[in-house]
Coordinates of C-alpha atoms in Angstrom, one line a residue:
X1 CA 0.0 0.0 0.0
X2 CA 1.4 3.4 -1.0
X3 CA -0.1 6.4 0.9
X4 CA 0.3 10.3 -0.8
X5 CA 0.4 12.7 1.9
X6 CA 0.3 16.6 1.2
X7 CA -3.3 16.4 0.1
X8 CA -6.6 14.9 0.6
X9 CA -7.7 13.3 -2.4
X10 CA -11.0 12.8 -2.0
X11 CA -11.9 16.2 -0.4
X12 CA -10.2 17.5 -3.8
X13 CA -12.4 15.6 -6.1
X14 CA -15.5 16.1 -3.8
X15 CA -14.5 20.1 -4.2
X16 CA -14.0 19.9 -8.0
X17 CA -16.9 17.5 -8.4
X18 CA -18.2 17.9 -12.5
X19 CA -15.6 20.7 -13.2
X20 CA -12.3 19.0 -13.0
X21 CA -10.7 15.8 -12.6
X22 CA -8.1 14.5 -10.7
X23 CA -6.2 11.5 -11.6
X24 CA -3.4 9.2 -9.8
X25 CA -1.7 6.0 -11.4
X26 CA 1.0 4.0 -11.3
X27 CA 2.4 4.4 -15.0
X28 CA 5.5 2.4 -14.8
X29 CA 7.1 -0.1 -12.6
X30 CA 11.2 0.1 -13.0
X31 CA 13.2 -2.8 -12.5
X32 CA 16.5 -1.5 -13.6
X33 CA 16.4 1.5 -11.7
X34 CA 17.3 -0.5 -8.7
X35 CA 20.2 -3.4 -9.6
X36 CA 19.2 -5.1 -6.2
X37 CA 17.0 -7.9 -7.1
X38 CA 14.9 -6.7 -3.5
X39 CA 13.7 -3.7 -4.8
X40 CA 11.6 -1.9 -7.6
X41 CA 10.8 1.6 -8.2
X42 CA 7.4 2.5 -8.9
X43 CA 6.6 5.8 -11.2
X44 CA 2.9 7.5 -9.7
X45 CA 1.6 9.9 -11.8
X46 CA -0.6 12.7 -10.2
X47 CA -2.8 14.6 -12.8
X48 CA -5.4 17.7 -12.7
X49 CA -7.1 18.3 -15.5
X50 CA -10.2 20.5 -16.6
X51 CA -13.3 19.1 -18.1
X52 CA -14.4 20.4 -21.4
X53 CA -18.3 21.2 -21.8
X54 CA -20.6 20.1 -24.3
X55 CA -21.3 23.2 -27.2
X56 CA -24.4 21.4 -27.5
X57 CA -26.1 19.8 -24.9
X58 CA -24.0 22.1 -22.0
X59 CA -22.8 19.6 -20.0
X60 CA -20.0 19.1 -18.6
X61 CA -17.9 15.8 -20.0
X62 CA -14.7 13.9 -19.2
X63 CA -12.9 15.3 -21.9
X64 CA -10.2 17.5 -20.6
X65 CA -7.5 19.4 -23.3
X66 CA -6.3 21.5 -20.7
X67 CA -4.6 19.3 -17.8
X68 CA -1.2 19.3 -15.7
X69 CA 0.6 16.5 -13.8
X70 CA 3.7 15.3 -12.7
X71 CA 5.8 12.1 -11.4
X72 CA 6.5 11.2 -8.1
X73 CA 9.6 7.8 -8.3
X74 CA 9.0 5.6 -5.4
X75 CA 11.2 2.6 -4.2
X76 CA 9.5 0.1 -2.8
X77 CA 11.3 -2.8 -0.7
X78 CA 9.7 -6.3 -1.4
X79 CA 9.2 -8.8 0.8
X80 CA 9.9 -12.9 0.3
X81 CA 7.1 -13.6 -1.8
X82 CA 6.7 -10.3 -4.0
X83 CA 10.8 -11.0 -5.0
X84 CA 9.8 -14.5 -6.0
X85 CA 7.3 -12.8 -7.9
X86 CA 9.6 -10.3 -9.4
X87 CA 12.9 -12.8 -9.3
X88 CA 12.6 -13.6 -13.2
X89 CA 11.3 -10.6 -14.1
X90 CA 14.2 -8.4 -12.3
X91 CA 17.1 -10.8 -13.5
X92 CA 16.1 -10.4 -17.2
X93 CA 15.1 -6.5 -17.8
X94 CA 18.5 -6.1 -15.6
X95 CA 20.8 -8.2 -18.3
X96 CA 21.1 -6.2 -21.7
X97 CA 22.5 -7.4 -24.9
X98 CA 24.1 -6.6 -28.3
X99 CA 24.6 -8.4 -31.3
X100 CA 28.2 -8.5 -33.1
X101 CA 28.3 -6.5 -36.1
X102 CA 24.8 -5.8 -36.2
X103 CA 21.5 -5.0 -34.4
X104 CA 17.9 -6.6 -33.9
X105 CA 16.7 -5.4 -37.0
X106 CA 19.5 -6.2 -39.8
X107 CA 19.6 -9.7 -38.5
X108 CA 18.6 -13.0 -39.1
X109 CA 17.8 -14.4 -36.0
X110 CA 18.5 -18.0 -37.3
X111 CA 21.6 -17.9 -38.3
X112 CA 23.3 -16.5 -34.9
X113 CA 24.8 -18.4 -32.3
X114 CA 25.1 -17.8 -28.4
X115 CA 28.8 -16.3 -29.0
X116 CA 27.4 -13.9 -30.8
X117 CA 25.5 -12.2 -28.0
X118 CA 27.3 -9.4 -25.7
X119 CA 26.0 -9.2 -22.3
X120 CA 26.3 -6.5 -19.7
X121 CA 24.4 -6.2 -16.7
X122 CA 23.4 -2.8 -13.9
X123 CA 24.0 -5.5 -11.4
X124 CA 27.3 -4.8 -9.7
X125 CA 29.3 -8.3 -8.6
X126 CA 27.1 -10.1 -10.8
X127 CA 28.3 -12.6 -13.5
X128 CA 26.4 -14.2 -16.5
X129 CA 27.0 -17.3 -18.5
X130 CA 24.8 -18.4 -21.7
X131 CA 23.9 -21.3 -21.3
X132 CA 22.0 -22.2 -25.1
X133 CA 20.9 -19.9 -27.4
X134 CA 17.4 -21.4 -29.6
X135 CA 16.2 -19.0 -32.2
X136 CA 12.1 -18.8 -32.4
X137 CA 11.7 -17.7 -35.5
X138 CA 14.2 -15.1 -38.1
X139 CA 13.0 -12.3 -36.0
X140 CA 13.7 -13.6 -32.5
X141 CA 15.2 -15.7 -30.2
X142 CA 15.6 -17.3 -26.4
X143 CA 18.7 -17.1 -24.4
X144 CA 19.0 -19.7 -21.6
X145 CA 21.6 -17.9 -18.7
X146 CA 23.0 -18.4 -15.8
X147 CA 23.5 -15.5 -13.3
X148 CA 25.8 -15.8 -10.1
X149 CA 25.1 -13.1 -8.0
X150 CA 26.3 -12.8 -4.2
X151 CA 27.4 -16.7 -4.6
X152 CA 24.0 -17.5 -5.4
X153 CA 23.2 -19.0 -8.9
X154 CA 19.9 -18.3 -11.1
X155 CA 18.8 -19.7 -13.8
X156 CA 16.7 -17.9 -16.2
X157 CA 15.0 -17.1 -20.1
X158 CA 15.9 -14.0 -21.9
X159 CA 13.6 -13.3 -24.7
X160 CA 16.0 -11.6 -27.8
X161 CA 14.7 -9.8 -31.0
X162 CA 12.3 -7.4 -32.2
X163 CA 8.9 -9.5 -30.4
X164 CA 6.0 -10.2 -32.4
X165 CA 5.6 -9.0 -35.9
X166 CA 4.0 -9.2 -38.9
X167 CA 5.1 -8.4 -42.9
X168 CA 3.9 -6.3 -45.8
X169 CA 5.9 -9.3 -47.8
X170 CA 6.4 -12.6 -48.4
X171 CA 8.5 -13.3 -45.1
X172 CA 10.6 -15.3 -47.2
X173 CA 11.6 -12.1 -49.0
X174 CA 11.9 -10.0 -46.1
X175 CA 14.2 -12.9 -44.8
X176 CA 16.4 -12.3 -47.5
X177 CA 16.4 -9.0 -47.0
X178 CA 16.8 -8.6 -43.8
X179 CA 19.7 -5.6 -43.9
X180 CA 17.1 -3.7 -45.0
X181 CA 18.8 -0.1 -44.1
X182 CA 16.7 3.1 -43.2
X183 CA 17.5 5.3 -45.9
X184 CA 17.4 8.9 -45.4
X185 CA 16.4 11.6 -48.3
X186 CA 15.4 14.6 -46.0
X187 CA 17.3 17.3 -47.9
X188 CA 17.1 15.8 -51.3
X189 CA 14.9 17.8 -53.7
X190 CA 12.6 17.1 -56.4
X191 CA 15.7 17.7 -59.2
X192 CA 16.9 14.4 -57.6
X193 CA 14.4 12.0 -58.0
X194 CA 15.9 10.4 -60.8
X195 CA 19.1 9.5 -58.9
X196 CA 16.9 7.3 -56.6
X197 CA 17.1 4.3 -58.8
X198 CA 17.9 0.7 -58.1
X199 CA 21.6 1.0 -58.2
X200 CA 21.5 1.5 -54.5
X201 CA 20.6 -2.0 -53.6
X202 CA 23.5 -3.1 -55.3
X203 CA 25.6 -0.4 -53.4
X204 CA 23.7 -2.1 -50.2
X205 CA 23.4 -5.6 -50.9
X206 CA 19.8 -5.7 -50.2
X207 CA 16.5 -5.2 -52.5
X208 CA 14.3 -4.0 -49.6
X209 CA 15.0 -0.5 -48.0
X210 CA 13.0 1.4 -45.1
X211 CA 12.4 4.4 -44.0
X212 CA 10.3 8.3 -43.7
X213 CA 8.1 8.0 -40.6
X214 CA 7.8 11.0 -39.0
X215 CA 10.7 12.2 -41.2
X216 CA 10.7 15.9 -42.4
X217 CA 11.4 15.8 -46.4
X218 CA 12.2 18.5 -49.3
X219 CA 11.7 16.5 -52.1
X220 CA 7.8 17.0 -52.5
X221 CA 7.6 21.0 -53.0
X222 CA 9.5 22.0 -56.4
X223 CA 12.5 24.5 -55.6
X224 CA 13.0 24.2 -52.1
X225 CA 15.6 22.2 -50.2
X226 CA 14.2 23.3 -46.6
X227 CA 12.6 19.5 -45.2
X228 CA 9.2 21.2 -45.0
X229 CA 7.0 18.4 -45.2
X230 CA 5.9 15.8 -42.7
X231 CA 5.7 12.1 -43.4
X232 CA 2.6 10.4 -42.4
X233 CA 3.8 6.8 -43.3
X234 CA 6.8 4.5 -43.7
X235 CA 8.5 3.6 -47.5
X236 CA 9.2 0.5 -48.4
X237 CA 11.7 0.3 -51.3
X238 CA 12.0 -3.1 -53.4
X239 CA 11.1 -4.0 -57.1
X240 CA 8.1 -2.8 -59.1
X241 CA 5.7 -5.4 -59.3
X242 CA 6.5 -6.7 -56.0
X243 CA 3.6 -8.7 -54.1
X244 CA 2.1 -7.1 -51.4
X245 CA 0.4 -9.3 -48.9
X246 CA -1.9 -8.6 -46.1
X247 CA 0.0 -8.7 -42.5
X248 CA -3.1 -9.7 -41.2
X249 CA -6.6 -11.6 -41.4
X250 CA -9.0 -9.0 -42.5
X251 CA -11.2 -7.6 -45.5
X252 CA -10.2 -4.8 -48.3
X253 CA -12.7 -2.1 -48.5
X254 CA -11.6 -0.2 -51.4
X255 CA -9.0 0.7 -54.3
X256 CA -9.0 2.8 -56.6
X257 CA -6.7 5.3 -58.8
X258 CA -6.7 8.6 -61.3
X259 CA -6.3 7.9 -64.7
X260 CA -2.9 10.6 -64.9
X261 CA -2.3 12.3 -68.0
X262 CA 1.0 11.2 -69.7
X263 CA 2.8 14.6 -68.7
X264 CA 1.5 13.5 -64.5
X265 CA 2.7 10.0 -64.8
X266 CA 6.2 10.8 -64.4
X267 CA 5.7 14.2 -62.4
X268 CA 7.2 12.8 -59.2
X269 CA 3.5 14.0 -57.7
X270 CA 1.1 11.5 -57.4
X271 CA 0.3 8.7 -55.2
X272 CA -0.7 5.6 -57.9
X273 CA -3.2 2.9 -56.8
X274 CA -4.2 3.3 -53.3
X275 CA -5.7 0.2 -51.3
X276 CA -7.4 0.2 -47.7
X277 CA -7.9 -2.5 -45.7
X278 CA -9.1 -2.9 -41.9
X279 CA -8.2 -5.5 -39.6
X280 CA -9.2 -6.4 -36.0
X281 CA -7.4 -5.2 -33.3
X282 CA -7.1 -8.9 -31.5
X283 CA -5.8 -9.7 -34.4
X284 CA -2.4 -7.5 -34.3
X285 CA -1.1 -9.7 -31.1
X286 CA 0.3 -6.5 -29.3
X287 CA 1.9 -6.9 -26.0
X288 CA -0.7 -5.0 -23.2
X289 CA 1.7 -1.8 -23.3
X290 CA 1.6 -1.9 -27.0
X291 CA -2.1 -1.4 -27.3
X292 CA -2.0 0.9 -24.6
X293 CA 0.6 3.0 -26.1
X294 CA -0.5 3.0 -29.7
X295 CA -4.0 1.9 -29.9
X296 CA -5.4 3.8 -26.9
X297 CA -6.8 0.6 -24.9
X298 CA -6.6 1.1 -21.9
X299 CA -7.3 -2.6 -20.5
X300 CA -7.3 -5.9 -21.6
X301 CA -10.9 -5.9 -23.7
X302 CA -9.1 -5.3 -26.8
X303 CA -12.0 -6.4 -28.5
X304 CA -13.3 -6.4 -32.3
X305 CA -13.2 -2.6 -33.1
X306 CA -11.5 -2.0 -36.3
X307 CA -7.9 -0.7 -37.2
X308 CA -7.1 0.4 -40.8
X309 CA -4.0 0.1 -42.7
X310 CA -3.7 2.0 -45.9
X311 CA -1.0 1.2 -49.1
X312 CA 0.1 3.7 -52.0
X313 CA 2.1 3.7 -55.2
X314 CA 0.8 0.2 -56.2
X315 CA 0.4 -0.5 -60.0
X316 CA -3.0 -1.0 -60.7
X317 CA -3.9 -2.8 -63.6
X318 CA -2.3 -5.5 -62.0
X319 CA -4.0 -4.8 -58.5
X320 CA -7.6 -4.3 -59.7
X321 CA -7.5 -7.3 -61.7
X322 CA -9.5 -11.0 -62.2
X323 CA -6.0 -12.3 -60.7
X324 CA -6.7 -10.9 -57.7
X325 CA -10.4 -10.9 -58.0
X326 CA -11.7 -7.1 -58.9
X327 CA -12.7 -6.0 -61.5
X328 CA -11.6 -2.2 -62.8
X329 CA -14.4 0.4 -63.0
X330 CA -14.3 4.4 -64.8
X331 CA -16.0 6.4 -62.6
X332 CA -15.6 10.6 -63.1
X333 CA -14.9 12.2 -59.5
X334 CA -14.4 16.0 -59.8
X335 CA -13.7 16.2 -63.4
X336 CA -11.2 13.4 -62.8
X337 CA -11.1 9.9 -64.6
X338 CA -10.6 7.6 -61.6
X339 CA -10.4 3.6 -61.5
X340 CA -12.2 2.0 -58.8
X341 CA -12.7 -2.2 -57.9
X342 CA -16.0 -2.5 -58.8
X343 CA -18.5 -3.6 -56.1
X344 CA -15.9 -3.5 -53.2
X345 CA -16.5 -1.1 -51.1
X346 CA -16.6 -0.7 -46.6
X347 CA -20.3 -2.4 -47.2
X348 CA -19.1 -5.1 -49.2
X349 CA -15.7 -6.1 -48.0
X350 CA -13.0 -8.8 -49.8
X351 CA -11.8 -11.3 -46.3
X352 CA -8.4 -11.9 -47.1
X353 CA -6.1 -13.9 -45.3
X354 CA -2.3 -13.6 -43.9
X355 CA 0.5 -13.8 -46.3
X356 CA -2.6 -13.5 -49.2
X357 CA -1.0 -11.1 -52.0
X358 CA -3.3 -8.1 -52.2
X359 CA -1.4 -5.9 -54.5
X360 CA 1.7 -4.9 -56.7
X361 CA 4.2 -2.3 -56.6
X362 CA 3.9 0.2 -59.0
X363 CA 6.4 1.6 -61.4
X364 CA 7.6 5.3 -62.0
X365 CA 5.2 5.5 -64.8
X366 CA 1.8 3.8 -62.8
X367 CA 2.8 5.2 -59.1
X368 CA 3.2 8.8 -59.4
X369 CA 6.6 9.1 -61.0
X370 CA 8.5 7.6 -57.9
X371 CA 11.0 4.9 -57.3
X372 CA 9.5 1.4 -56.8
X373 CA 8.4 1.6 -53.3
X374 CA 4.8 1.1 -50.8
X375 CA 4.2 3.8 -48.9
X376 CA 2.1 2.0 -45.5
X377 CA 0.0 4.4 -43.2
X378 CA -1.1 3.0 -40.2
X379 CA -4.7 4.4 -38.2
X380 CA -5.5 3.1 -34.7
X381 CA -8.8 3.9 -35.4
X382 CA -9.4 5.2 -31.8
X383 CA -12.6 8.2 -30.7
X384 CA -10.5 8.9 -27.8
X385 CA -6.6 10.3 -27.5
X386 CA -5.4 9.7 -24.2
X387 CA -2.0 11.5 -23.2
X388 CA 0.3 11.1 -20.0
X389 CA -1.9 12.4 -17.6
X390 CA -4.4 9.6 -18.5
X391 CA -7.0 12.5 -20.2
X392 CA -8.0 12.2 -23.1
X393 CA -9.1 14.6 -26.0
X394 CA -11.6 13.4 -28.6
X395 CA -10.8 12.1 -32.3
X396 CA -12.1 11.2 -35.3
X397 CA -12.5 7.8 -36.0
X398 CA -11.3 6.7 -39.3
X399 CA -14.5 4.7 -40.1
X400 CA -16.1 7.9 -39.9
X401 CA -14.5 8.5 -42.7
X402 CA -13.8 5.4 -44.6
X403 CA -17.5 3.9 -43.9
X404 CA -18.8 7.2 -46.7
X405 CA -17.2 5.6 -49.5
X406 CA -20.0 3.7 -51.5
X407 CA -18.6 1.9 -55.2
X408 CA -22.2 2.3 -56.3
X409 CA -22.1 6.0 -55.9
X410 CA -18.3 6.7 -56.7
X411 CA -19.5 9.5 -59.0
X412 CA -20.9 11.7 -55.6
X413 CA -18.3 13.7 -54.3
X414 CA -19.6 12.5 -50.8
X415 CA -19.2 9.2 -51.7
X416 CA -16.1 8.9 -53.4
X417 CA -13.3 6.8 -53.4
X418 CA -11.0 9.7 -52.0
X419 CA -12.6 9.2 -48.5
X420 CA -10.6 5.9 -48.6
X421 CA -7.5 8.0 -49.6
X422 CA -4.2 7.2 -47.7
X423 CA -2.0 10.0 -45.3
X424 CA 1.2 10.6 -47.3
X425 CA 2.6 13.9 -46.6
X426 CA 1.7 16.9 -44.8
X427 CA 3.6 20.1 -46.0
X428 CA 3.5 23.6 -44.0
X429 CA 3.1 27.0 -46.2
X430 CA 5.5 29.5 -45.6
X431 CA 3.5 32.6 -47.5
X432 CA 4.5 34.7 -50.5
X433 CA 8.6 36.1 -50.6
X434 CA 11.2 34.2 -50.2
X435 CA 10.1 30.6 -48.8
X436 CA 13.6 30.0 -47.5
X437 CA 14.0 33.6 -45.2
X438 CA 14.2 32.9 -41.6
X439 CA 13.6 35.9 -38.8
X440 CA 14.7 36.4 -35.7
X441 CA 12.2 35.6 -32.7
X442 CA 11.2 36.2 -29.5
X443 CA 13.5 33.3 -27.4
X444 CA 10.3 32.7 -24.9
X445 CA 7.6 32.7 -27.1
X446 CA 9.3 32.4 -30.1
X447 CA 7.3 34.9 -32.3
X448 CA 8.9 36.9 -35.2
X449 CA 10.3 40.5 -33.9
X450 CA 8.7 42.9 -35.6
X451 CA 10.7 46.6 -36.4
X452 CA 8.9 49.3 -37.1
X453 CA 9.4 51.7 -39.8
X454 CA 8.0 54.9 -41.4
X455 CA 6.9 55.4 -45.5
X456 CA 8.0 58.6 -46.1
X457 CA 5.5 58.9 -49.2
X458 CA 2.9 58.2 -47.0
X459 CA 4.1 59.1 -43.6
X460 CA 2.5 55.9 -42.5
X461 CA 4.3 53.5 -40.1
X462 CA 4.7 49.4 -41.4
X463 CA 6.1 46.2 -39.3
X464 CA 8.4 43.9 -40.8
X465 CA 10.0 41.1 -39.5
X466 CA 14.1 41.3 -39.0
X467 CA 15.7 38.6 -41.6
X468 CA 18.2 36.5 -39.6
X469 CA 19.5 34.5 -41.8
X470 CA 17.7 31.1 -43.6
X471 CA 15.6 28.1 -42.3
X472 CA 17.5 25.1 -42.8
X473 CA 14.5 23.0 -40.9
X474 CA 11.1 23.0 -39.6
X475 CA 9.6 21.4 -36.8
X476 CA 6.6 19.4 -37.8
X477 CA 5.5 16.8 -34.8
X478 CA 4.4 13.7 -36.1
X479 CA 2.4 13.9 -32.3
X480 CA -0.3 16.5 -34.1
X481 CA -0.6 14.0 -36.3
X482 CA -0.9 10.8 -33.9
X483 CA -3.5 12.8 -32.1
X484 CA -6.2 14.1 -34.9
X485 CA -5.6 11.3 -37.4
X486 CA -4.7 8.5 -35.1
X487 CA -1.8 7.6 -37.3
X488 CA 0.8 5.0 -35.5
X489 CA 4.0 4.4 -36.5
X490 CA 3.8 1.0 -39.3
X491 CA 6.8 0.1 -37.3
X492 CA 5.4 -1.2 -34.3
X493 CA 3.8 -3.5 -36.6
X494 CA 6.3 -4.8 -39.0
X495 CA 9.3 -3.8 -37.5
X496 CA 11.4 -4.3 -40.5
X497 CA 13.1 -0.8 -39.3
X498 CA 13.9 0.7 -35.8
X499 CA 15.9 3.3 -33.6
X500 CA 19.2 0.8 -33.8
X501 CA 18.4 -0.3 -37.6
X502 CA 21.4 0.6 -39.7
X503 CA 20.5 4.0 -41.8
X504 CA 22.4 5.5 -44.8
X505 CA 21.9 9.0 -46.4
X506 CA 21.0 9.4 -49.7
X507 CA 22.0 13.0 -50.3
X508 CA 25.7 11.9 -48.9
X509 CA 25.9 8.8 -51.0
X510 CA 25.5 11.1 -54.0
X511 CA 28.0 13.5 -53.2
X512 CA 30.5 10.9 -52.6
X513 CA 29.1 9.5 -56.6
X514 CA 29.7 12.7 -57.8
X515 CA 33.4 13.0 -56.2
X516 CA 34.2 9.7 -57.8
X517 CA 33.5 10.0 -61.3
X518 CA 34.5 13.7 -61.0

């Protein structure tokens, strides 16, 4: 039992009763903070938050945008039976690992052997033997280790690898390809497009590269090399014509693509075919913390809501097709000739299976004018975004959006296929002048500084803002994004790329072309 003293909780909600809320939770229990295998370290979060009212009804709700909180770290002592408890737990988050020459995500999980595991442990005095490494599948793995600490010996499991995943590929191909590096193209600019080409998975030795969430990029607005624009989803780089499968058990509800004119096709502007499909959130096999920290859920009823997973840059003669079992529709939406599935639609669903090809790659001249690649956004389909104070804010669902979309009525603007259209990029406008300009700004609230100064024609007085010398970045957080879209990162999912995954850049790899042949 943990007591708070300083306050009296209940005469503080009792006081604030329908206007505010009050909040107090454990939100994480440590077990490396403290290497002694007798103790943990509890994080309590204490949270005040004002409830937002109703424009409609004018009542007061549980929906609080304006809240405040903070941590109070607590060490708590176990006794016999709480360390048995704990025992396995505690020895294994307190023994970390690397992998020789690589990382969790360039690996094959298969092919390594116990020797090729580092350990190092916060446990001072303690030493660790591995006992038999088994791998579980290409992804992960189980060490068996010893542990002698104060001349006693323990015996324990250490789980190794990425945990549970899933594949926009044949996992036979993404086995093959497991170096798949994170590439990096935030400065590059539209001129360079054409240097993207397949010449850097020979460089590479891989045919699958990753990379671009919550990256900022240049290379969608023409002159500019300021990374301006936010993106919403995660690249996949391989061949055109590449299968893509569905990751999960779950149903297509809709694809469809604009007829571009010859001088679009290559234009380096468009999206190609774009495909959505929704799967069931049991179905994902999340860890608890992983639906609480993506999906919003809050306790273990995950149950049979809806998440939705959209795909771009496909080629679509050969994804709406009687291969695959559509068949291609002209519909005119907005003046624009647009291909749809016919008959498939939120209402009438295709079930598909795991590992059941549900589209192709694209090619420069069917996916917008871009390098072979899917582009993968991810919605957690949530009403409800709950931040660290356990408040939340409400959302848009994507079904709300999705569930318009009617292949019968394609033609009505309301009922289009664009309510099914994917998150690629979002771009900030900077206004007329000179795009690239920066200012100087207040350092506390960081507004532009405004100078005043006097038209002599007209004796009137103007402000303009003091040039300081050029943006070289903006800040776009992919958290706006997470919040009113519900986007989550395709990485938790497929994990193909993450924060230790090995990452070139394509800008420097073509200066160090140019050098070389200069």
């Amino acid at each position: 039992m943990i007591k708070l003293s300083g306050f009296d909780l209940e005469t503080l909600k009792t006081k604030y009763q329908n206007k505010q809320g009050i909040n107090v939770f454990v939100n994480n229990i440590d077990l490396t903070h403290n290497p002694e295998l007798n103790k943990i370290t509890l994080s309590i979060r204490v949270a005040n938050g004002l409830f937002e009212e109703d424009k409609k009804t004018k009542t007061v709700t549980e929906e609080s945008k304006i809240n405040v909180g903070f941590t109070i770290n607590k060490e708590i002592e176990l006794n016999e039976e709480w360390q048995q408890i704990f025992l396995n737990q505690k020895l294994s988050n307190n023994i970390f690992y690397s992998i020789k020459d690589s990382n969790i995500y360039n690996v094959d999980f298969t092919k390594l052997k116990a020797d090729d595991f580092m350990l190092y442990s916060n446990i001072k005095d303690a030493t660790y033997r591995v006992v038999s490494y088994t791998p579980t599948n290409f992804r992960n793995g189980v060490l068996k280790l010893q542990a002698k600490i104060n001349d006693k010996t323990y015996d324990f499991d250490k789980k190794v690898g990425v945990g549970n995943y899933s594949n926009p590929f044949n996992e036979e191909f993404v086995q093959r390809n497991v170096n798949a590096y994170n590439f990096l193209i935030d400065t590059l600019t539209t001129a360079d497009v054409s240097k993207v080409n397949e010449s850097v998975y020979n460089i590479f030795s891989t045919n699958l590269l990753s990379g671009g969430y919550d990256t900022t990029r240049a290379i969608y607005t023409d002159k500019n090399d300021v990374p301006d624009s936010l993106h919403l989803g995660e690249d996949y780089l391989t061949a055109a014509f590449t299968p893509v499968v569905a990751p999960y058990d779950g149903e297509v509800i809709g694809i469809f693509y604009i007829n571009y004119s010859e001088a679009e096709k290559n234009s380096a502007e468009g999206v190609g075919t774009s495909l959505m499909m929704r799967v069931k959130k049991s179905a994902l096999n999340l860890t608890p913390a992983e639906y609480e920290k993506y999906f919003q859920i809050k306790d273990d009823n995950v149950g049979d809501d809806w998440m939705y997973i959209g795909f771009i840059h496909l080629d679509g003669q050969r994804t709406i097709s009687q291969e695959l079992g559509y068949t291609p529709k002209d519909v005119t939406v907005n003046k624009r000739n647009v291909v749809i599935a016919e008959n498939l639609d939120p209402a009438h669903p295709k079930a598909v299976k795991k590992g059941d090809t549900i589209a192709f790659l694209g090619s420069p001249d069917t996916n917008g004018g871009w390098m072979p690649h899917v582009h993968i956004t991810v919605y957690n389909n949530q009403s409800k975004h709950y931040n660290e104070n356990n408040f939340f804010e409400m959302q848009k669902t994507r079904e709300s959006r999705v569930n318009q979309y009617d292949a019968t009525k394609a033609d009505n603007t309301t009922k289009s296929p664009f309510n099914i259209r994917v998150d690629g990029v979002q771009s900030i406008f900077r206004g007329k002048g000179n795009p690239n300009q920066a200012y100087q700004v207040n350092p506390i609230t960081g507004e532009a500084i405004e100078t005043s100064k006097i038209d002599t024609s007209t004796n009137k007085t103007t402000k303009e803002k003091t040039p300081d010398g050029f943006i070289t970045w903006i800040p776009l957080p992919i958290s706006n994004y997470e919040k009113r879209n519900g986007l989550v990162d395709p990485n938790v999912l497929f994990k193909i790329r993450g924060q230790e995954s090995f990452a070139f850049n394509l800008e420097a790899l073509f200066e160090l072309q140019e050098k070389q042949y200069n």
